[in-house]
Structure formats: structure tokens, C-alpha cells
Coordinates of C-alpha atoms and ligand atoms in Angstrom, one line a residue:
X293 CA -13.6 3.0 -10.6
X294 CA -15.0 5.4 -8.0
X295 CA -12.8 6.2 -5.0
X296 CA -13.6 4.2 -1.8
X297 CA -16.4 5.5 0.4
X298 CA -17.1 3.6 3.6
X299 CA -20.6 2.4 4.4
X300 CA -20.1 2.7 8.1
X301 CA -17.5 4.7 10.2
X302 CA -16.4 4.1 13.8
X303 CA -14.5 6.7 15.9
X304 CA -12.5 6.3 19.1
X305 CA -13.5 9.2 21.2
X306 CA -9.8 10.2 21.7
X307 CA -9.4 10.5 17.9
X308 CA -11.6 13.7 18.1
X309 CA -8.9 15.5 20.0
X310 CA -6.6 15.4 16.9
X311 CA -7.1 17.8 14.0
X312 CA -7.4 14.9 11.5
X313 CA -9.9 13.2 13.7
X314 CA -12.1 16.3 13.8
X315 CA -11.8 16.8 10.1
X316 CA -12.8 13.3 9.3
X317 CA -15.7 13.5 11.7
X318 CA -17.0 16.6 9.9
X319 CA -16.4 15.0 6.5
X320 CA -18.3 11.8 7.2
X321 CA -21.1 13.7 9.0
X322 CA -21.5 15.9 5.9
X323 CA -21.4 12.9 3.6
X324 CA -24.3 11.4 5.6
X325 CA -22.4 8.2 6.5
X326 CA -23.5 6.4 9.7
X327 CA -21.0 7.1 12.5
X328 CA -20.6 5.0 15.7
X329 CA -18.4 5.1 18.7
X330 CA -15.9 2.4 19.6
X331 CA -13.8 2.3 22.7
X332 CA -10.8 0.8 20.8
X333 CA -9.9 0.5 17.2
X334 CA -8.7 -3.0 18.1
X335 CA -12.1 -4.2 19.3
X336 CA -14.8 -3.0 17.0
X337 CA -18.1 -4.5 17.8
X338 CA -21.4 -4.7 15.9
X339 CA -20.4 -4.7 12.3
X340 CA -23.7 -5.8 10.6
X341 CA -24.2 -9.1 8.8
X342 CA -26.2 -12.3 9.3
X343 CA -23.3 -14.6 8.5
X344 CA -19.6 -14.5 9.0
X345 CA -19.1 -13.9 5.3
X346 CA -21.6 -11.0 5.3
X347 CA -19.8 -9.5 8.3
X348 CA -16.5 -9.9 6.5
X349 CA -17.7 -8.1 3.5
X350 CA -19.2 -5.3 5.6
X351 CA -16.1 -5.0 7.6
X352 CA -14.1 -4.4 4.4
X353 CA -16.4 -1.4 3.8
X354 CA -16.1 -0.1 7.4
X355 CA -13.6 2.6 8.4
X356 CA -12.3 3.0 11.9
X357 CA -10.7 6.2 13.0
X358 CA -8.4 5.8 15.9
X359 CA -5.1 6.7 17.7
X360 CA -2.0 4.6 17.0
X361 CA -0.7 3.6 20.4
X362 CA 2.1 1.1 19.4
X363 CA 4.8 3.3 18.0
X364 CA 7.4 0.6 17.6
X365 CA 7.5 0.1 13.8
X366 CA 7.6 -3.3 12.3
X367 CA 10.5 -4.2 10.0
X368 CA 9.7 -4.5 6.3
X369 CA 12.3 -6.5 4.5
X370 CA 13.3 -6.8 1.8
X371 CA 11.8 -3.5 0.4
X372 CA 12.5 -1.2 3.4
X373 CA 13.8 -1.0 6.9
X374 CA 10.5 -0.1 8.6
X375 CA 6.8 -0.2 8.0
X376 CA 5.2 3.2 8.4
X377 CA 1.9 2.7 10.2
X378 CA -0.6 5.0 8.7
X379 CA -3.5 2.6 8.2
X380 CA -4.4 -1.1 8.5
X381 CA -6.8 -3.0 6.3
X382 CA -8.1 -2.6 2.7
X383 CA -11.3 -2.5 0.8
X384 CA -10.0 -4.7 -2.0
X385 CA -10.9 -8.3 -2.3
X386 CA -7.8 -9.9 -3.7
X387 CA -8.2 -13.6 -3.1
X388 CA -4.5 -14.2 -2.3
X389 CA -4.1 -11.2 0.0
X390 CA -2.1 -11.9 3.1
X391 CA -4.0 -9.4 5.2
X392 CA -6.8 -12.0 5.3
X393 CA -4.8 -13.9 7.8
X394 CA -2.5 -11.3 9.3
X395 CA -5.5 -9.1 10.3
X396 CA -7.4 -12.2 11.6
X397 CA -10.8 -11.2 12.9
X398 CA -10.3 -7.5 12.2
X399 CA -10.6 -7.0 8.5
X400 CA -12.0 -3.5 8.9
X401 CA -10.0 -0.5 7.8
X402 CA -8.2 1.5 10.5
X403 CA -6.7 4.9 10.0
X404 CA -4.7 6.7 12.6
X405 CA -5.0 10.4 13.3
X406 CA -1.9 11.0 15.6
X407 CA 0.3 11.6 12.6
X408 CA 2.7 13.9 14.6
X409 CA 3.5 11.0 16.9
X410 CA 4.0 8.7 14.0
X411 CA 6.3 11.1 12.1
X412 CA 8.3 11.9 15.3
X413 CA 8.9 8.1 15.7
X414 CA 10.0 7.9 12.1
X415 CA 12.4 10.8 12.7
X416 CA 13.9 8.9 15.6
X417 CA 14.6 5.9 13.4
X418 CA 16.1 8.1 10.7
X419 CA 18.4 9.8 13.2
X420 CA 19.5 6.5 14.7
X421 CA 20.7 5.3 11.3
X422 CA 22.0 8.6 9.8
X423 CA 23.9 9.1 7.6
X424 CA 22.7 5.8 6.3
X425 CA 19.4 6.0 4.4
X426 CA 16.3 4.7 6.2
X427 CA 13.5 3.5 4.0
X428 CA 9.9 3.3 5.1
X429 CA 7.2 1.2 3.5
X430 CA 3.7 2.7 3.9
X431 CA 1.7 -0.1 2.3
X432 CA 2.6 -3.1 4.5
X433 CA -0.7 -3.5 6.1
X434 CA -3.1 -1.7 3.7
X435 CA -3.4 -0.2 0.2
X436 CA -2.8 3.3 1.6
X437 CA -3.2 5.1 -1.8
X438 CA -6.7 3.6 -2.1
X439 CA -7.9 5.3 1.1
X440 CA -5.7 8.4 1.1
X441 CA -8.3 10.6 -0.8
X442 CA -10.2 10.5 2.5
X443 CA -7.3 11.3 5.0
X444 CA -4.4 12.8 3.1
X445 CA -2.1 11.1 5.6
X446 CA 0.0 9.6 2.9
X447 CA 0.4 13.0 1.3
X448 CA 1.6 14.4 4.7
X449 CA 4.0 11.4 5.0
X450 CA 5.4 12.1 1.5
X451 CA 6.0 15.7 2.5
X452 CA 7.5 14.8 5.9
X453 CA 9.9 12.4 4.3
X454 CA 10.6 14.9 1.5
X455 CA 11.9 17.3 4.1
X456 CA 14.3 14.8 5.7
X457 CA 17.9 14.3 4.6
X458 CA 18.1 10.5 5.1
X459 CA 14.5 9.3 5.0
X460 CA 12.9 7.6 1.9
X461 CA 9.4 6.5 1.4
X462 CA 7.8 3.8 -0.7
X463 CA 4.4 2.2 -1.1
X464 CA 2.6 0.1 -3.6
X465 CA -1.0 0.3 -4.8
X466 CA -3.6 -1.2 -7.0
X467 CA -5.7 2.0 -7.1
X468 CA -5.8 4.8 -9.5
X469 CA -6.8 7.6 -7.1
X470 CA -3.5 9.6 -7.1
X471 CA -4.6 13.1 -8.1
X472 CA -4.3 14.7 -4.7
X473 CA -0.7 13.3 -4.4
X474 CA 0.6 14.9 -7.6
X475 CA 1.5 18.3 -6.1
X476 CA 3.0 16.8 -2.9
X477 CA 6.5 18.1 -2.1
X478 CA 8.2 14.8 -2.4
X479 CA 11.7 16.1 -3.3
X480 CA 12.5 12.9 -5.1
X481 CA 12.4 10.8 -1.9
X482 CA 9.4 8.8 -2.6
X483 CA 9.1 5.7 -4.8
X484 CA 5.6 5.3 -6.0
X485 CA 5.0 1.7 -7.1
X486 CA 2.0 0.0 -8.8
X487 CA 1.1 -3.6 -8.4
X488 CA 0.7 -5.2 -11.8
X489 CA 0.0 -8.7 -13.1
X490 CA -1.0 -10.8 -16.0
X491 CA -4.5 -10.2 -17.3
X492 CA -5.5 -13.6 -15.9
X493 CA -4.5 -12.8 -12.4
X494 CA -6.1 -9.4 -12.4
X495 CA -9.4 -10.8 -13.8
X496 CA -9.7 -13.8 -11.5
X497 CA -8.1 -12.8 -8.3
X498 CA -8.3 -9.0 -7.8
X499 CA -11.9 -7.9 -7.5
X500 CA -12.5 -4.5 -6.0
X501 CA -9.3 -2.9 -7.3
X502 CA -8.6 -0.6 -10.2
X503 CA -8.2 -2.0 -13.7
X504 CA -4.7 -2.5 -15.3
X505 CA -5.3 0.4 -17.7
X506 CA -6.4 2.7 -14.8
X507 CA -3.3 1.8 -12.8
X508 CA -1.1 2.6 -15.8
X509 CA -2.8 5.9 -16.4
X510 CA -2.1 6.7 -12.7
X511 CA 1.5 5.6 -13.1
X512 CA 1.9 8.0 -16.0
X513 CA 0.6 10.9 -13.9
X514 CA 2.8 10.0 -11.0
X515 CA 5.9 9.8 -13.2
X516 CA 4.9 13.2 -14.7
X517 CA 4.9 14.6 -11.2
X518 CA 8.5 13.6 -10.8
X519 CA 8.1 10.7 -8.4
X520 CA 10.4 7.7 -8.8
X521 CA 8.4 4.9 -10.3
X522 CA 8.3 1.2 -9.7
X523 CA 6.3 -1.9 -10.3
X524 CA 5.7 -4.8 -8.0
X525 CA 4.8 -7.9 -10.0
X526 CA 3.0 -9.9 -7.3
X527 CA 1.9 -12.6 -6.9
X528 CA 3.7 -14.1 -9.9
X529 CA 1.4 -17.1 -10.5
X530 CA 1.7 -20.1 -12.8
X531 CA -1.7 -20.1 -14.5
X532 CA -2.3 -21.8 -17.9
X533 CA -0.5 -19.7 -20.5
X534 CA 1.5 -17.7 -17.8
X535 CA 4.4 -17.2 -20.2
X536 CA 2.2 -15.4 -22.7
X537 CA 0.3 -13.7 -20.0
X538 CA 3.4 -12.1 -18.4
X539 CA 4.9 -11.4 -21.8
X540 CA 1.8 -9.5 -22.7
X541 CA 2.0 -7.6 -19.4
X542 CA 5.5 -6.3 -20.1
X543 CA 4.7 -5.5 -23.7
X544 CA 1.6 -3.6 -22.6
X545 CA 3.5 -1.8 -19.8
X546 CA 6.2 -0.7 -22.3
X547 CA 3.5 0.5 -24.8
X548 CA 1.6 2.5 -22.1
X549 CA 4.7 4.0 -20.7
X550 CA 6.0 5.3 -24.0
X551 CA 7.3 8.8 -23.5
X552 CA 7.7 8.5 -19.8
X553 CA 11.2 9.0 -18.3
X554 CA 12.2 5.5 -17.2
X555 CA 15.8 6.1 -16.3
X556 CA 15.2 5.2 -12.7
X557 CA 12.6 2.4 -12.8
X558 CA 12.5 -0.5 -10.5
X559 CA 10.8 -3.9 -10.5
X560 CA 10.1 -6.2 -7.5
X561 CA 9.2 -9.8 -8.2
X562 CA 7.2 -11.9 -5.7
X563 CA 6.1 -15.4 -6.5
X564 CA 2.8 -16.6 -5.2
X565 CA 2.9 -18.2 -1.7
X566 CA 0.4 -19.2 0.9
X567 CA 0.2 -20.6 4.4
X568 CA -2.1 -23.3 5.7
X569 CA -4.1 -20.9 7.8
X570 CA -4.4 -18.6 4.7
X571 CA -5.7 -21.5 2.6
X572 CA -8.5 -22.2 5.1
X573 CA -9.5 -18.5 5.2
X574 CA -9.4 -18.1 1.5
X575 CA -11.6 -21.1 0.9
X576 CA -14.2 -19.8 3.3
X577 CA -14.2 -16.2 2.0
X578 CA -13.9 -16.8 -1.7
X579 CA -15.3 -20.4 -2.0
X580 CA -15.3 -20.3 -5.8
X581 CA -11.8 -19.0 -6.2
X582 CA -9.7 -20.5 -9.0
X583 CA -6.5 -19.9 -6.9
X584 CA -4.5 -23.2 -6.9
X585 CA -3.7 -23.9 -3.2
X586 CA -2.6 -27.5 -3.5
X587 CA 0.2 -28.0 -1.0
X588 CA 1.4 -31.2 -2.7
X589 CA 2.5 -29.2 -5.8
X590 CA 4.6 -26.7 -3.7
X591 CA 7.7 -26.5 -1.6
X592 CA 7.4 -25.8 2.1
X593 CA 9.6 -23.0 3.3
X594 CA 10.0 -22.5 7.1
X595 CA 8.9 -19.1 8.2
X596 CA 8.8 -16.7 11.2
X597 CA 6.6 -17.6 14.1
X598 CA 6.6 -21.3 13.0
X599 CA 4.2 -20.7 10.1
X600 CA 5.8 -21.9 7.0
X601 CA 4.8 -20.8 3.4
X602 CA 4.2 -22.9 0.4
X603 CA 6.1 -21.5 -2.6
X604 CA 6.8 -23.0 -6.0
X605 CA 9.3 -25.9 -6.1
X606 CA 12.8 -24.7 -7.0
X607 CA 12.7 -25.5 -10.7
X608 CA 9.4 -23.8 -11.2
X609 CA 10.4 -20.8 -9.1
X610 CA 13.7 -20.5 -11.1
X611 CA 11.8 -20.8 -14.4
X612 CA 9.5 -17.9 -13.2
X613 CA 12.4 -15.8 -12.2
X614 CA 14.4 -16.3 -15.4
X615 CA 11.4 -15.8 -17.6
X616 CA 10.2 -12.6 -15.9
X617 CA 13.7 -11.2 -15.8
X618 CA 14.2 -11.9 -19.5
X619 CA 11.0 -10.0 -20.3
X620 CA 12.1 -7.0 -18.2
X621 CA 15.5 -7.1 -19.9
X622 CA 13.8 -7.0 -23.2
X623 CA 11.2 -4.3 -22.6
X624 CA 13.0 -2.2 -19.9
X625 CA 16.7 -2.8 -20.3
X626 CA 17.6 0.2 -18.0
X627 CA 15.3 -0.9 -15.2
X628 CA 16.6 -2.4 -12.0
X629 CA 15.1 -5.6 -10.6
X630 CA 15.4 -5.2 -6.9
X631 CA 14.7 -8.8 -5.9
X632 CA 12.8 -11.9 -6.7
X633 CA 11.4 -13.7 -3.7
Ligands
SF4_10 FE1 -4.8 -6.9 -0.2 FE2 -3.6 -5.1 -1.8 FE3 -5.7 -6.5 -2.7 FE4 -6.0 -4.6 -0.8 S1 -5.3 -4.2 -2.9 S2 -6.9 -6.7 -0.9 S3 -4.0 -4.9 0.3 S4 -3.7 -7.3 -2.2

């Protein structure tokens, strides 16, 4: 698929006083993309669309260039200590995506140009924990790889972390646009993960993202560039024939990764979950979705901020975990499963 190009771009005026802000302004002007001004990246007004749904779809194609003012990083358990805030929002249309609720009425894509401030804060966190390792997750609130061909912020973050002693970086993507990252000086401190799933889940629930084959081709390139490689299998979803679907996934992964050094390969396993507010939003935005959001079939798990999640009931979750672990053991005996959640 073609790399993402926004239909409309907003700039905070202050963003233009940073080198990346200026560079992006020139780039989008040159590309002939409509540019507007916004006083704050948190309050973008006037995204076109007659209906809420049309505005939502247009927002997902809108890029907002701003300055990150909150420099307190969120935590990012279980995969890392901190979320690295390079961007917020994503152009993908995965039906199950939690950004639909966490971003509320701001589904547009924000990128931040004050990278030096962000990296200085990351350095402070690293120093506080040294000599313990501090891991940063760069894809908590966006699919950063999918927009990085425009900003190269992730590339700079990879090189920043590569130069630290105790920092590590990780991120996950469903996009294939990795070429500009292949020559980044990562020094083995970045784990590049791809999100993969059964054919059924990708076909029905992940519109607007790269195909499985394209993700795997990108994974081969990234491994060839010496990055640590990982796969996030999420959401693990009990569709009709899920056992065969996931078996085929691992079989195909093994086939496509033949010849790649897999001595340090990780898997992260995340079962499908949803909240009540998410269900409402998903039904409005993707009214024909096949995603099964029937609370009565699930187990309620209390969560932070009083919003609980619906996960699979214990026996079903256990069956998912055991089945997926057995496939990994069969096709990738040396790989490490970091968690199932
Ligand atoms: Fe959400 Fe990731 Fe899909 Fe983007 S690619 S919509 S961040 S799940």
C-alpha cells in the first residue's frame, strides 16, 4: 500500500519555531496539501464532514503539527516502563482499536516537533533508573511507523536511544513503510515489532493497514538491518475456525522468515477485550462490523479509572493461551513469549 499522505494539515504557530515544524511546513506546502492554523493541537476545529461519521473519517486523514507540552510520560506496562510521546492518533481503521475511545473526540493525528524536549525528558527517566534498563514504548497512542516517513521522529528516537547506555526502545506496527529506518544507528537497542493476526482478523477488522505479506516483507528487512525482532499477536480473537486460523498464521510466519536470524525473537500475546464505551463507539463508526461485542459471553475485569474490560471467560482465555503458546513452541522453539494478557 502507499504510504500515508494527509488530506489536510493543521499547524500550531509555535511549531514553526522548531526545525522539524519548519521542515514539515515546507514539505506539505510543496506537496500542495491544504494547510490551516490551529491555536492548539488539543482543540482542532473545522475538520470537514456533513455527519459525525464523515468528520471522523476525515479526521483520520488529518495531520496536526504541534508542540508537546505535557512532558510527563505515561507508564506502559507490561511492555515498557514509559510511553514515548512522539505522536497521537492513527490513519488505520481497525475496528477493535482502543484509540477510538482513548482519543475521544480527537481522532486526528498529532505529531510533536519539540523532539529535543521529549528526548531530554526520556534521558531524565533513564538517569533516574540507571543502571537499571529503562524501556520506552513509542507506539502506545499511534502507529508511529506508519507516519514516520513524513517526520522521521521515530528514526531520531531510535538513534537517541541507540546512543544511551541504559535506554531501550520498542514499538509495534501494522505498516510496511520501514525503508528509511533501515540505516538508523540503533546499536541493538530497539525492538521492532509487527502486529500479526489470523487471516480472518486481518481481513475483517484491519482496513487501512498493510497486508500480512507486506508486514512480513518489512519484518525481513528490519531483521536484516540488525534490529531485534518481535511479533505482537493482538487481538487474539475467537472467530469460527480460530485454531486453524492461528495455526496457519504461525506456519506462514515460519515460512516467510526462513533464513532470518531468529535467535532473539519475542512474542507478545493479547486477547481481545473491549469496554462498554468502546462498544458504543465501534457500533457507531463501523456499524457493519462482524466484531463480537456481546458482554454476556465475556468476563468482566475491573480496570483503572473505574472502566472495566470484557475479556474472554477463564476457560476460553486459557485455551487461547495454551493453543497459541503450543504453536509458537512448535514453529519458533527458541522464541520468548513475553506475556499473555
Ligand atoms: Fe489502531 Fe494500530 Fe489499527 Fe492504527 S494500526 S487503527 S493504532 S490498531
